[in-house]
Amino acid sequence: MSIHEECGVFGIFGTHKDDMAGLCYYGLFSLQHRGQEACGMVVNDDGVFTVHKDLGLVGEVFSDDVLAGLPQGNAAIAHVRYGTTGSNCKENAQPMTVNHLNGRLAVAHNGNLTNTLSLRKNLEQDGAIFHTTSDTEVICTCITRQRLKCSSIEEAVSRACASLEGAYSLVIMTSTKMIAVRDPLGLRPLVFGVREDGSYVAASETCALEAVHAKGIRDVGPGEMIVFSVNESGKAIYESKKIICEKQPQRTCVFEYIYFSRPDSVIDGVSVHQSRITAGEILAQTYPADADIVIGVPDSGLDAAIGYAKRSHIPYETGLIKNKYTGRSFIAPNQQLRSDTVRLKLSPIKSVVSGQRIVLIDDSIVRGTTSRRIVELLREAGAKEIHVRISSPPFRHPCFYGVDIDSEEYLIATHHSIEEIAKMIGADSLAFLPLHALEKMTCGRGYCCACFDGDYPVPIPKDMRKDRFEGNIQEGV
Amino acid sequence: MSIHEECGVFGIFGTHKDDMAGLCYYGLFSLQHRGQEACGMVVNDDGVFTVHKDLGLVGEVFSDDVLAGLPQGNAAIAHVRYGTTGSNCKENAQPMTVNHLNGRLAVAHNGNLTNTLSLRKNLEQDGAIFHTTSDTEVICTCITRQRLKCSSIEEAVSRACASLEGAYSLVIMTSTKMIAVRDPLGLRPLVFGVREDGSYVAASETCALEAVHAKGIRDVGPGEMIVFSVNESGKAIYESKKIICEKQPQRTCVFEYIYFSRPDSVIDGVSVHQSRITAGEILAQTYPADADIVIGVPDSGLDAAIGYAKRSHIPYETGLIKNKYTGRSFIAPNQQLRSDTVRLKLSPIKSVVSGQRIVLIDDSIVRGTTSRRIVELLREAGAKEIHVRISSPPFRHPCFYGVDIDSEEYLIATHHSIEEIAKMIGADSLAFLPLHALEKMTCGRGYCCACFDGDYPVPIPKDMRKDRFEGNIQEGV
Amino acid sequence: MSIHEECGVFGIFGTHKDDMAGLCYYGLFSLQHRGQEACGMVVNDDGVFTVHKDLGLVGEVFSDDVLAGLPQGNAAIAHVRYGTTGSNCKENAQPMTVNHLNGRLAVAHNGNLTNTLSLRKNLEQDGAIFHTTSDTEVICTCITRQRLKCSSIEEAVSRACASLEGAYSLVIMTSTKMIAVRDPLGLRPLVFGVREDGSYVAASETCALEAVHAKGIRDVGPGEMIVFSVNESGKAIYESKKIICEKQPQRTCVFEYIYFSRPDSVIDGVSVHQSRITAGEILAQTYPADADIVIGVPDSGLDAAIGYAKRSHIPYETGLIKNKYTGRSFIAPNQQLRSDTVRLKLSPIKSVVSGQRIVLIDDSIVRGTTSRRIVELLREAGAKEIHVRISSPPFRHPCFYGVDIDSEEYLIATHHSIEEIAKMIGADSLAFLPLHALEKMTCGRGYCCACFDGDYPVPIPKDMRKDRFEGNIQEGV
Amino acid sequence: MSIHEECGVFGIFGTHKDDMAGLCYYGLFSLQHRGQEACGMVVNDDGVFTVHKDLGLVGEVFSDDVLAGLPQGNAAIAHVRYGTTGSNCKENAQPMTVNHLNGRLAVAHNGNLTNTLSLRKNLEQDGAIFHTTSDTEVICTCITRQRLKCSSIEEAVSRACASLEGAYSLVIMTSTKMIAVRDPLGLRPLVFGVREDGSYVAASETCALEAVHAKGIRDVGPGEMIVFSVNESGKAIYESKKIICEKQPQRTCVFEYIYFSRPDSVIDGVSVHQSRITAGEILAQTYPADADIVIGVPDSGLDAAIGYAKRSHIPYETGLIKNKYTGRSFIAPNQQLRSDTVRLKLSPIKSVVSGQRIVLIDDSIVRGTTSRRIVELLREAGAKEIHVRISSPPFRHPCFYGVDIDSEEYLIATHHSIEEIAKMIGADSLAFLPLHALEKMTCGRGYCCACFDGDYPVPIPKDMRKDRFEGNIQEGV
C-alpha cells in the first residue's frame, strides 16, 4: 500500500506531577499506525520543557533508558510522523519547540496547509527565518507573531488559524495551557477526553484515549479550539472557543475510515470498524458474485470481507496469511526476487482456496501491481475464480490535505477503465465501492473524498506542488 | 503467551552458483515465527563456508549490506532461534560450523535432546572440549567422532543419531552434501521439496518451501535421513536412508498444530489452518454456548473461532484488534502501567462487543493472567456474557523436546479445576478442547501431547533439569 | 585539564565543482583539538545546500558512507564544537543553516557574545522565535533582519556585527559568496589562504590551511570582513571590508598560544610552538632550579620544557608517557580507582626519574588535583626533588569570550598563595610565568589575558551568567 | 607503520572477592598499544566464569554498563588482540573459554605457534573439532587432552607445552588456579607481580602491573611456569615450575624494545625507554651527521632522537607534530587525497625546521612510502638537509613468532641497497642501526632478531604459510 497518513498527535494536561512521558508513550504507541518514521514528545514540568524526538518507531526512540531519563511533569504533547526518508527529516520531527518573547511553545501538527508558500513569504518579508521545511514551523511563527499583538495565547492561536488554509489538527502546549484545535472543515480527526484523576487528553483517535484510560468527551469540532487550563481552585478545566472563521460543513477525510484509522477508533461519532463492515455489505449488495468463499487481504481488507460475507451469505474464510515480521526492517534482497515481496508478506492457505470460487476484498487499488500479484498467488494455490471487490472508489486525484497518495501518473484508475484493470490484475470480475456509498459508510456526516471525485473543499493554489519544500534543496540569491 | 518454539531450520542444495544467501533469507523470513532471538546462515561455495549469524530478527541480522557481502554458493543452511536472553547466547547462535579431520561441517538443529548430559560426559572423558552449552555442539562432536571411524558422512550421521535421544530435526551440510534427518519419533517437523532448477530444499515447515518457490516432495519420515548429493552426471539427487533404530510410531508435537506452525503450512500431511478450524468445530460441538457472536484472540485464536462460528452458526466477528507494532522493542514503561501490556496489545471494538453475549476463543491458557485481562477488557467495552473456549487441552506438564513451557508451578491448570479457572479469569463459562479431539485435529496421525497428558514417548532422565546447561555458569575442579 | 575552547571554523570557496566535503573533512580533522563534541559541514552546490552534522569526532560523524553521500560543490563551510553534554546539544551543532526571504544562509561561529540576552530580547519583541539556545542563532537572526533592509549580504553582515558584542570569528556562506569576519578586538583567531586551483580557504588556524594545501595569505584583522566571491571573468576573488566600528587594538586570546592552538599553527603572525618555547625560556630565566633533568607534562607542556632545558642547560628528558588511547571512550570504572585516572593517562619512566632532581613543566594549574597526582606519581617512581614550573600565570578569573574555564570557586589560585599551592601539590618549589612575560610570548602583539588579570577588554553585563541559556530549561508565561 | 604485535595478556589472582573486571580494565587499557582490534576478559567468581569479549578498543568494549554488569570475582584473565579484519575474527577474540571433563578453562595467549598445522591434524585424527582458526584453540585442546591423562592442571599444561613449538606467553585460569607460562626461548614478554592485598598479577608488560598498583616480582623465565593458587591457610601463593624442555638461551623479541612495548615498561630487566635512548646514542656515534637539529618521528622515534641529540650535542627539537585524533576512525576520504594520510597525521613546525639541516630519527622503514612522505613534508616546510637515521636494522625477513610484518616482497630493504633507499625516500643521507648494536640495546640479554638477520631460533616448517588458517575458508571432503 503506497498511501500514507502523515501524522498522529497526542496531548495530556493535568494539575499534578505524573509520569507524563509514560502516558505519552502509551498514547503514541496506539497511534503508531499513523506514522512510523519519527516520533517525539515534550514534557512540561511547571514551565520547564524537556524534549526527546528522533527517527524510528515509538519503541525504538523511547527505550527504557530514555523514558527513565525524562522528568515527571504536569502536561506533555507528543507526535508520530510519517515522512519521506532523507538526511533532513530528523529536523522535521515533531513536536516543534520554540522560544519567543512571552515564553515557550510546543506544537504537534497533523495535516497539510495549502498556503504554506505565501504564508512563508510574508513572514520572511517581515524578517522571519526558517530552519526546517515543515508547515509546523510556519504555524509556530504565525502564532508567536500574533502573540506579540494580543494578550493571550488562545487569541494568538485563533488569529493565526484565521490565516491558515488547508488541513490541520493541532495540539499546542505553553507553560500553563494546552490547546487542541481543528481546521474549519475538520479534515483530520481530533478528539478529547478526561482521565479519572481529572487530567485531560487530546488525540488523533479514540484508541489513544483508551490507551491511557481516558473517557472520551467528544470530537473537537470543525473550526473549534479547546483550551485546557487550571482554574482558580487548581482544577484542570477546558473551554471551547471558535477560531475566527465562518461556520462550514464538516468534511472529515473519508480515507480515515477506509484505511488510516484503527478499527477500534470512533471518528466523529462513527465506528471505523463498523464503517468498513458497511462498505463490505454495500459491495455485496451492489456487486454480488457467485462464489464459494469470501476472503480479505490482511489487515485492512478483513472487516469489509466480513461485511460482504454477512450480507451475501457466502462463508467468510481466512485465505491469506500475513507475515507479521514485515516491518521496516524487511527488504527484498535482490532484483530477481524483488517481485516476490508480496509473496513474502502474504501467503495463501492452499487448503482453503484450492478449487474455490473466491470473492477477494481489498481496501484500495493504487498502481495495481500488488493486486495482480495477490491474484496470481491465489491462482497458483488453486483458486478457480477470483472476484475482486474494493471497499473504496477508484483513486483518481492527489490529496493536498496530508495524505501521501502516489502521483496521478501511476494511479491505475486514472488511465484505465474498470474492465481494463480487471484484466490487468487477472481478476474474473472487479468492482469498486460506489461513490454514493461513502455517505452510508460515514453515517451521513460530511466527508472529503477529493481523491476519488476531485472536489476539493479548500482551493489548491496553482503554485502548490507537493515536493516544493521537501528535501534539502533550496535555492538562494 | 509464554510458550516458545525453540528453532526453525532451512537448507538448500544445488549444483550451480546461485544467490543462496538471498534464498536462505526468504526461507528464514518465512520461519521467523519459530524463533526471534537469533538467526544465521552458512553459504557453501564449493567447499568454502561463509558464516553470518547474530542476535536479532532476520531483517536486522541480514541487512542489505550483509547479504551483498555474502558470496554466491551452491548450497547453504540456515537457522532461526528462540532462546533466553543473556550475554552468552550469541555463541549459541546457529548454524554451528566446525572443522574436523575430514573437512568442515555445518549443523542446524531444531529440538532438544534428553541425553545431552550423559553424551557430553562421555565425550569429555574421551578428550572433547565444549565452547558452548548447546545440544548442537554435542551433536557435532558425536558426528565428527563417528566420521573418524566410518567411511562416509551419512554413515557417521546415522551412527551418531543412534546415540541421540529426544527430539531433533537436523539439516547438516558438508562441502559436497546436505543431509536432513529427523528423530525416530518425528517429534519436530521437517519437510523437503525441489525447485524448478533442480535444487533441493529442506525446511521446518512447508511455508519456507513456498517462500523459495520449491514444490513440496514430502515430510522427512520419523527416523529417516535424506541425503542430498550430486550424481555423476552433475545433477542434484536425493536418497532416503534409515538412521539406525527400530521402526516407531510417529509422534509429531501436537503443539505445532495448535500454536507454533504457520497456518498456511502443512505438517505431516495435515493443514495447520484446517486442524485449528477442526478444533474450533469440535469445541462448538462439545461445549456449545448460548451467545450472539464468536470472536477470536488474534492471531492464533482466529482460525478456531471461525471453526466454532461455522459449526455453531453463531456469527463470527472481529472483536479484538491487535496492535501490530508490539514487536520486541515494545516495553511497558513503568510498574503502575505494566499490567496494561495486554490492553496495549489488544483493543476491543466497542461497537462489536457492547451488549453482546460472546464466545471468546483462545489457543491456550498458561498462567491465566492474560486471559483474565482480556475478559476484563471485553467487560469494560460492554460485553454482557463471555464464554471462553480454549482450542487445546489444559497444560499440565513440562516439555523436554524443545518447547519452552512455563514451569509447572505457574501453570494454572496444574493447581486449579476448570471451574476455579473460570472464576479466576472472570469468564461466565470455560471449556478446553478434550484430549481425544487431538486425534481428529491431526487426522489420525500419531502425535505427542505429553504437555497435556504427561505421557512422554522418550523417557526423561532423572537428572535432566531444563536449566542444567543454560547461562554462563559452570563449576570446575 | 578542565579548560576548553569552544569551536573551530573552516570554509572553502571556489569556482568549480570539487570534493568540498573531502576538503572540509581534512580541515575539520586538523582542527579537532578545538572541539570534540560535535561537528558538521554544509556543502554548497550552486545554491543547493546539503548539511550533515552530528555529535561525535570528525572521523565518527563523517564516515566513508556519509562523505560519499555528500555532493560535490563549489563552496562549503564546516565547524567543530566543544560543548557540555546533554540531550539538547545536537540541535546546537553547527554550521547553522537558515532560510530567509532572500535565500539561504549558513553560519559557523567561534567565540562567545556578551550581549546575547539583550539582542535576543529585542529580536523577540520584533517577532523572532528561537529554536536553540546558541549565540549562532542570534547572529543568524541579526544578519537576516539586516538583510531585509539593505542591498547586499556583506552590508547586512557588517550592520549585524555592529550590534554584536564579545568574541566572534565567523565563516558565513550564501549561495554565491563566503564571508569571514572577526570581532573588533580579534579575540578568537581567523586566518585565510589560497589553494593552487584559486579557491580560497578560511580557518581558525593555519594548520587547517596546510591540511588542504592552501598557502596562507594572512590573518583576518580585528574588525575586518573578507568577502569571497566570483568576479565577472569567473575567478574567485576576495575583498577586505571594515565592519562598522572604530579602530581598536588587537586583543588575541593569549590562551590560544598557551594551550588551545596546535603548536604548528601561526596565530596573528606568531608561531604557537615558538611562543611556548619562549615561555619555557622565560621561566628558566626567572625561576631557575637546581635540578638534574627537565621534563614536560605531555602534550602541551613539552614545548615549554624544551625551552626551559635549552635556557637552563639542564638536560631535557622524557619522564612521563601519555597513554594515547585515553579518548572520549575512556572511563574510570569505579570510585575507588577513579583517583587513578591520572595514573592511567600518565606513566612515569622510572629509569629516567628515579633518584633525580626534576624540573616539571606544565601549561597551567586549574584545581591543582592533577598536578598533585603527577607529583605523587613521580615521587613513587623515585624522584628526589620536584620543581614545578607553569608556563602560564595563575588562573584567577572567568572568561566570557568563548573559553570554558572552571568556576572561580574551584580555581586554586583564587584562594591560595603560590606557597600554599606548592605545598598542596607536594612540589619542592613552584613558579608561574610572570604576567609581563606574555608580551614576549606574543611578540608584542596585543592580547587578552583577562583570565589572569581580570582586565576585560569588552565589558561584561551584570546579567550575563554563563549558564543562562544552557540546557533544556526555559520558563514561559 | 605496518608492523603489528598480535596480543597482550593480563591476569589477576586473589583470595577474596574484588572488582576484578575493573582491575582487568585498567590492565588492558595500559596494554592497549599491543592490540586494538578486539579485547575480552573472563571473571572467575569461585568457579563461575563470566566472559565478555568483542571487537573494539578497551574503552568501547568495556563501557560503564558492561563493567557494572560483570560480577565481582577472586580471579580474572584478560586479553587485547590485534588481528586482520574480517567477519570471522569476533570468534577469534580471547580469552578462550572451554568446558571439559574436569571443569572449565580460560586461556589468553600472546605469540604464534610454528607447529599449529601438525598439532591440529593430530588432534583431529583423535576426534577433535575446531570452531575457530586460532592457535589458542589448539593450545586449549592440547591442555584438556593432557588433563585427562594426568592428575593436575599444571602437569597437563606442562605436558601440553612440551608439544608446542614457537612463541607463546600464556595466562591460564581454572576455577581454582592461575598459570602463567612462557615458551622455552621467552620470545614474547611475560612478567608478574603482587599487589598490597596479596593478589598476584601477570601481564605482558610491567606497565600493566603499575596500572593496578602491583609491585613487579620478576619476568617469567624462558620455559618457566608460574602456578598461582591458594594455600591451606587461605593465602595466595605462587610456585615456579619448569615446563618439560631443556634449558635454552633467552631469545626475547628485539622488536619489543624497538617498537612494541611501552617506553615505561621494563622487559626482561631492560628499560624499553633506555634501550631506545641507547639506540639513538649508538646511531649518533656510528653515523654522525653535520646538522643543526635532531628531530624524531612521533611517537616511537622520539626517544632515539633524544639519545642521538645527547650523544651528538646537536640540539633536540620538536619538528613534527602528531595529530592525536588519528585513531581507528580516521579515514582518508578519497583517492586523490589519500596520499595525504601522512600529512594529516604528521605536521612539520615550519618555524623549527625552516632553513635547518636536520637529523630525522624514525624507528624503522618498511615500504619506504611513509618515510618519503615525511621527508617531502619537511622539505616543503623549508628543511635544507635531511639526514635520516633509523633506530633498527633493515627489515629483511618475515616473522613467524607473532609479529605481523609486511610480506617480503614489499620490504624495501630486501630489494634495495641503503643508497638506493636514501634516494627513494629523498634523504640526503640514510643509516640504519648496525645489527651488533642490538646487543647493547638489550644489555647483553639474549634476543631474537630473525626479522633482521634471518636466523630463526625455532625452525619454520615448510608448510607454514602465514595465511594458512586465516579467514573463513576451509576445504572439506
mmCIF file of C-alpha atoms in Angstrom, chain C residues 33-221:
data_model
loop_
_atom_site.group_PDB
_atom_site.id
_atom_site.type_symbol
_atom_site.label_atom_id
_atom_site.label_comp_id
_atom_site.label_asym_id
_atom_site.label_seq_id
_atom_site.Cartn_x
_atom_site.Cartn_y
_atom_site.Cartn_z
ATOM 1 C CA HIS C 33 41.665 19.722 19.055
ATOM 2 C CA ARG C 34 39.415 22.819 19.171
ATOM 3 C CA GLY C 35 36.253 20.768 19.777
ATOM 4 C CA GLN C 36 35.488 17.080 20.151
ATOM 5 C CA GLU C 37 31.822 17.171 20.990
ATOM 6 C CA ALA C 38 30.150 17.743 17.653
ATOM 7 C CA CYS C 39 30.969 18.686 14.088
ATOM 8 C CA GLY C 40 29.281 19.447 10.831
ATOM 9 C CA MET C 41 29.568 20.815 7.350
ATOM 10 C CA VAL C 42 27.387 22.440 4.710
ATOM 11 C CA VAL C 43 28.253 21.877 1.060
ATOM 12 C CA ASN C 44 27.096 24.484 -1.446
ATOM 13 C CA ASP C 45 26.474 23.155 -4.912
ATOM 14 C CA ASP C 46 25.452 26.219 -6.922
ATOM 15 C CA GLY C 47 22.997 27.403 -4.310
ATOM 16 C CA VAL C 48 21.846 23.986 -3.179
ATOM 17 C CA PHE C 49 22.964 23.457 0.421
ATOM 18 C CA THR C 50 23.476 19.983 1.855
ATOM 19 C CA VAL C 51 24.046 19.739 5.584
ATOM 20 C CA HIS C 52 25.466 16.962 7.719
ATOM 21 C CA LYS C 53 26.196 17.444 11.393
ATOM 22 C CA ASP C 54 26.083 15.322 14.495
ATOM 23 C CA LEU C 55 27.610 14.684 17.889
ATOM 24 C CA GLY C 56 30.968 12.940 17.732
ATOM 25 C CA LEU C 57 34.501 13.211 16.461
ATOM 26 C CA VAL C 58 35.111 14.140 12.833
ATOM 27 C CA GLY C 59 36.063 10.562 11.967
ATOM 28 C CA GLU C 60 32.893 9.270 13.606
ATOM 29 C CA VAL C 61 30.425 11.763 12.166
ATOM 30 C CA PHE C 62 31.952 11.704 8.701
ATOM 31 C CA SER C 63 32.235 8.026 7.904
ATOM 32 C CA ASP C 64 33.120 6.825 4.436
ATOM 33 C CA ASP C 65 29.434 6.405 3.654
ATOM 34 C CA VAL C 66 28.485 9.865 4.816
ATOM 35 C CA LEU C 67 31.269 11.506 2.840
ATOM 36 C CA ALA C 68 30.394 9.512 -0.255
ATOM 37 C CA GLY C 69 26.784 10.604 0.126
ATOM 38 C CA LEU C 70 27.595 14.320 0.181
ATOM 39 C CA PRO C 71 27.506 16.052 -3.207
ATOM 40 C CA GLN C 72 30.328 17.828 -4.957
ATOM 41 C CA GLY C 73 30.156 21.580 -4.569
ATOM 42 C CA ASN C 74 31.876 24.858 -5.251
ATOM 43 C CA ALA C 75 31.961 26.018 -1.646
ATOM 44 C CA ALA C 76 31.475 24.668 1.863
ATOM 45 C CA ILE C 77 31.781 25.690 5.493
ATOM 46 C CA ALA C 78 32.376 23.465 8.487
ATOM 47 C CA HIS C 79 32.650 23.503 12.246
ATOM 48 C CA VAL C 80 33.938 21.532 15.234
ATOM 49 C CA ARG C 81 32.427 22.182 18.608
ATOM 50 C CA TYR C 82 33.140 21.611 22.227
ATOM 51 C CA GLY C 83 30.053 21.726 24.357
ATOM 52 C CA THR C 84 28.524 20.444 27.524
ATOM 53 C CA THR C 85 26.816 17.105 27.231
ATOM 54 C CA GLY C 86 23.045 16.896 27.300
ATOM 55 C CA SER C 87 20.120 15.915 25.184
ATOM 56 C CA ASN C 88 19.794 19.331 23.730
ATOM 57 C CA CYS C 89 23.196 19.832 22.274
ATOM 58 C CA LYS C 90 22.639 18.041 18.983
ATOM 59 C CA GLU C 91 20.429 20.929 17.974
ATOM 60 C CA ASN C 92 23.190 23.336 18.836
ATOM 61 C CA ALA C 93 25.611 21.677 16.420
ATOM 62 C CA GLN C 94 26.928 23.909 13.684
ATOM 63 C CA PRO C 95 27.060 25.213 10.990
ATOM 64 C CA MET C 96 23.572 26.613 11.381
ATOM 65 C CA THR C 97 21.583 26.861 8.150
ATOM 66 C CA VAL C 98 18.528 29.054 7.794
ATOM 67 C CA ASN C 99 16.135 30.081 5.029
ATOM 68 C CA HIS C 100 15.097 33.690 4.713
ATOM 69 C CA LEU C 101 13.436 35.917 2.191
ATOM 70 C CA ASN C 102 16.488 36.453 0.070
ATOM 71 C CA GLY C 103 17.818 32.968 0.146
ATOM 72 C CA ARG C 104 19.739 30.673 2.358
ATOM 73 C CA LEU C 105 22.482 31.314 4.878
ATOM 74 C CA ALA C 106 24.923 29.036 6.656
ATOM 75 C CA VAL C 107 26.955 30.265 9.618
ATOM 76 C CA ALA C 108 29.858 28.758 11.582
ATOM 77 C CA HIS C 109 30.845 30.607 14.722
ATOM 78 C CA ASN C 110 33.753 30.516 17.155
ATOM 79 C CA GLY C 111 33.510 32.734 20.200
ATOM 80 C CA ASN C 112 31.006 33.998 22.681
ATOM 81 C CA LEU C 113 28.852 37.118 22.618
ATOM 82 C CA THR C 114 28.425 39.171 25.769
ATOM 83 C CA ASN C 115 25.133 40.796 24.756
ATOM 84 C CA THR C 116 23.199 37.717 23.612
ATOM 85 C CA LEU C 117 20.453 38.258 26.160
ATOM 86 C CA SER C 118 19.609 41.806 25.208
ATOM 87 C CA LEU C 119 19.926 41.064 21.487
ATOM 88 C CA ARG C 120 17.609 38.148 21.849
ATOM 89 C CA LYS C 121 15.037 40.067 23.805
ATOM 90 C CA ASN C 122 14.992 42.818 21.187
ATOM 91 C CA LEU C 123 14.598 40.321 18.380
ATOM 92 C CA GLU C 124 11.809 38.508 20.181
ATOM 93 C CA GLN C 125 9.965 41.766 20.673
ATOM 94 C CA ASP C 126 10.136 42.074 16.938
ATOM 95 C CA GLY C 127 8.573 38.626 16.452
ATOM 96 C CA ALA C 128 11.603 36.374 16.284
ATOM 97 C CA ILE C 129 11.430 32.839 17.660
ATOM 98 C CA PHE C 130 14.402 30.752 18.658
ATOM 99 C CA HIS C 131 14.786 27.013 18.310
ATOM 100 C CA THR C 132 18.112 26.722 20.068
ATOM 101 C CA THR C 133 19.940 28.442 22.866
ATOM 102 C CA SER C 134 23.055 29.266 20.883
ATOM 103 C CA ASP C 135 24.643 32.609 20.083
ATOM 104 C CA THR C 136 24.775 31.495 16.496
ATOM 105 C CA GLU C 137 21.022 31.603 16.040
ATOM 106 C CA VAL C 138 21.021 35.152 17.407
ATOM 107 C CA ILE C 139 23.737 36.102 14.921
ATOM 108 C CA CYS C 140 21.788 34.487 12.040
ATOM 109 C CA THR C 141 18.677 36.402 13.003
ATOM 110 C CA CYS C 142 20.555 39.709 13.245
ATOM 111 C CA ILE C 143 22.020 39.188 9.790
ATOM 112 C CA THR C 144 18.770 38.169 8.093
ATOM 113 C CA ARG C 145 16.906 41.073 9.693
ATOM 114 C CA GLN C 146 19.514 43.485 8.376
ATOM 115 C CA ARG C 147 19.410 41.773 5.019
ATOM 116 C CA LEU C 148 15.792 42.867 4.581
ATOM 117 C CA LYS C 149 16.851 46.486 4.949
ATOM 118 C CA CYS C 150 19.994 46.616 2.857
ATOM 119 C CA SER C 151 21.032 45.614 -0.597
ATOM 120 C CA SER C 152 23.806 43.118 -0.043
ATOM 121 C CA ILE C 153 24.705 40.342 2.320
ATOM 122 C CA GLU C 154 28.040 41.968 3.153
ATOM 123 C CA GLU C 155 26.344 45.145 4.234
ATOM 124 C CA ALA C 156 23.893 43.081 6.285
ATOM 125 C CA VAL C 157 26.727 41.218 7.984
ATOM 126 C CA SER C 158 28.553 44.466 8.631
ATOM 127 C CA ARG C 159 25.491 46.082 10.208
ATOM 128 C CA ALA C 160 24.691 42.982 12.204
ATOM 129 C CA CYS C 161 28.234 42.897 13.563
ATOM 130 C CA ALA C 162 27.820 46.484 14.718
ATOM 131 C CA SER C 163 25.237 45.185 17.165
ATOM 132 C CA LEU C 164 27.269 42.192 18.392
ATOM 133 C CA GLU C 165 29.493 42.491 21.447
ATOM 134 C CA GLY C 166 32.081 39.989 22.584
ATOM 135 C CA ALA C 167 34.206 37.477 20.740
ATOM 136 C CA TYR C 168 33.338 36.085 17.337
ATOM 137 C CA SER C 169 35.125 34.641 14.378
ATOM 138 C CA LEU C 170 32.515 33.799 11.769
ATOM 139 C CA VAL C 171 32.560 31.992 8.461
ATOM 140 C CA ILE C 172 29.333 32.700 6.585
ATOM 141 C CA MET C 173 28.144 31.173 3.326
ATOM 142 C CA THR C 174 25.400 32.321 0.975
ATOM 143 C CA SER C 175 24.569 30.681 -2.312
ATOM 144 C CA THR C 176 27.145 32.815 -4.133
ATOM 145 C CA LYS C 177 29.552 34.178 -1.541
ATOM 146 C CA MET C 178 31.583 33.322 1.514
ATOM 147 C CA ILE C 179 32.384 35.832 4.244
ATOM 148 C CA ALA C 180 34.989 35.579 7.013
ATOM 149 C CA VAL C 181 34.686 38.124 9.793
ATOM 150 C CA ARG C 182 36.429 38.669 13.098
ATOM 151 C CA ASP C 183 35.321 40.756 16.037
ATOM 152 C CA PRO C 184 36.821 44.250 16.541
ATOM 153 C CA LEU C 185 39.336 43.003 19.103
ATOM 154 C CA GLY C 186 40.273 39.872 17.214
ATOM 155 C CA LEU C 187 39.757 37.798 20.347
ATOM 156 C CA ARG C 188 39.467 34.457 18.566
ATOM 157 C CA PRO C 189 41.829 33.623 15.689
ATOM 158 C CA LEU C 190 40.878 33.540 11.995
ATOM 159 C CA VAL C 191 43.145 33.217 9.023
ATOM 160 C CA PHE C 192 42.757 32.763 5.278
ATOM 161 C CA GLY C 193 44.733 31.461 2.347
ATOM 162 C CA VAL C 194 44.522 30.269 -1.208
ATOM 163 C CA ARG C 195 44.932 26.907 -2.927
ATOM 164 C CA GLU C 196 46.707 26.242 -6.182
ATOM 165 C CA ASP C 197 43.411 26.000 -8.071
ATOM 166 C CA GLY C 198 42.490 29.512 -6.972
ATOM 167 C CA SER C 199 39.975 28.530 -4.334
ATOM 168 C CA TYR C 200 40.134 30.378 -1.020
ATOM 169 C CA VAL C 201 40.167 28.861 2.437
ATOM 170 C CA ALA C 202 39.351 30.471 5.794
ATOM 171 C CA ALA C 203 40.009 28.688 9.082
ATOM 172 C CA SER C 204 40.597 29.128 12.784
ATOM 173 C CA GLU C 205 44.236 28.100 12.488
ATOM 174 C CA THR C 206 46.934 27.843 9.851
ATOM 175 C CA CYS C 207 47.212 24.096 10.425
ATOM 176 C CA ALA C 208 43.854 23.744 8.651
ATOM 177 C CA LEU C 209 45.177 25.672 5.660
ATOM 178 C CA GLU C 210 48.129 23.299 5.472
ATOM 179 C CA ALA C 211 45.796 20.331 5.705
ATOM 180 C CA VAL C 212 44.211 21.315 2.380
ATOM 181 C CA HIS C 213 47.430 22.531 0.748
ATOM 182 C CA ALA C 214 46.405 26.157 0.977
ATOM 183 C CA LYS C 215 49.049 28.863 1.154
ATOM 184 C CA GLY C 216 48.390 31.281 3.984
ATOM 185 C CA ILE C 217 47.618 34.861 2.899
ATOM 186 C CA ARG C 218 47.217 36.490 6.280
ATOM 187 C CA ASP C 219 45.126 36.634 9.433
ATOM 188 C CA VAL C 220 41.764 38.321 9.182
ATOM 189 C CA GLY C 221 42.329 41.554 11.074
#
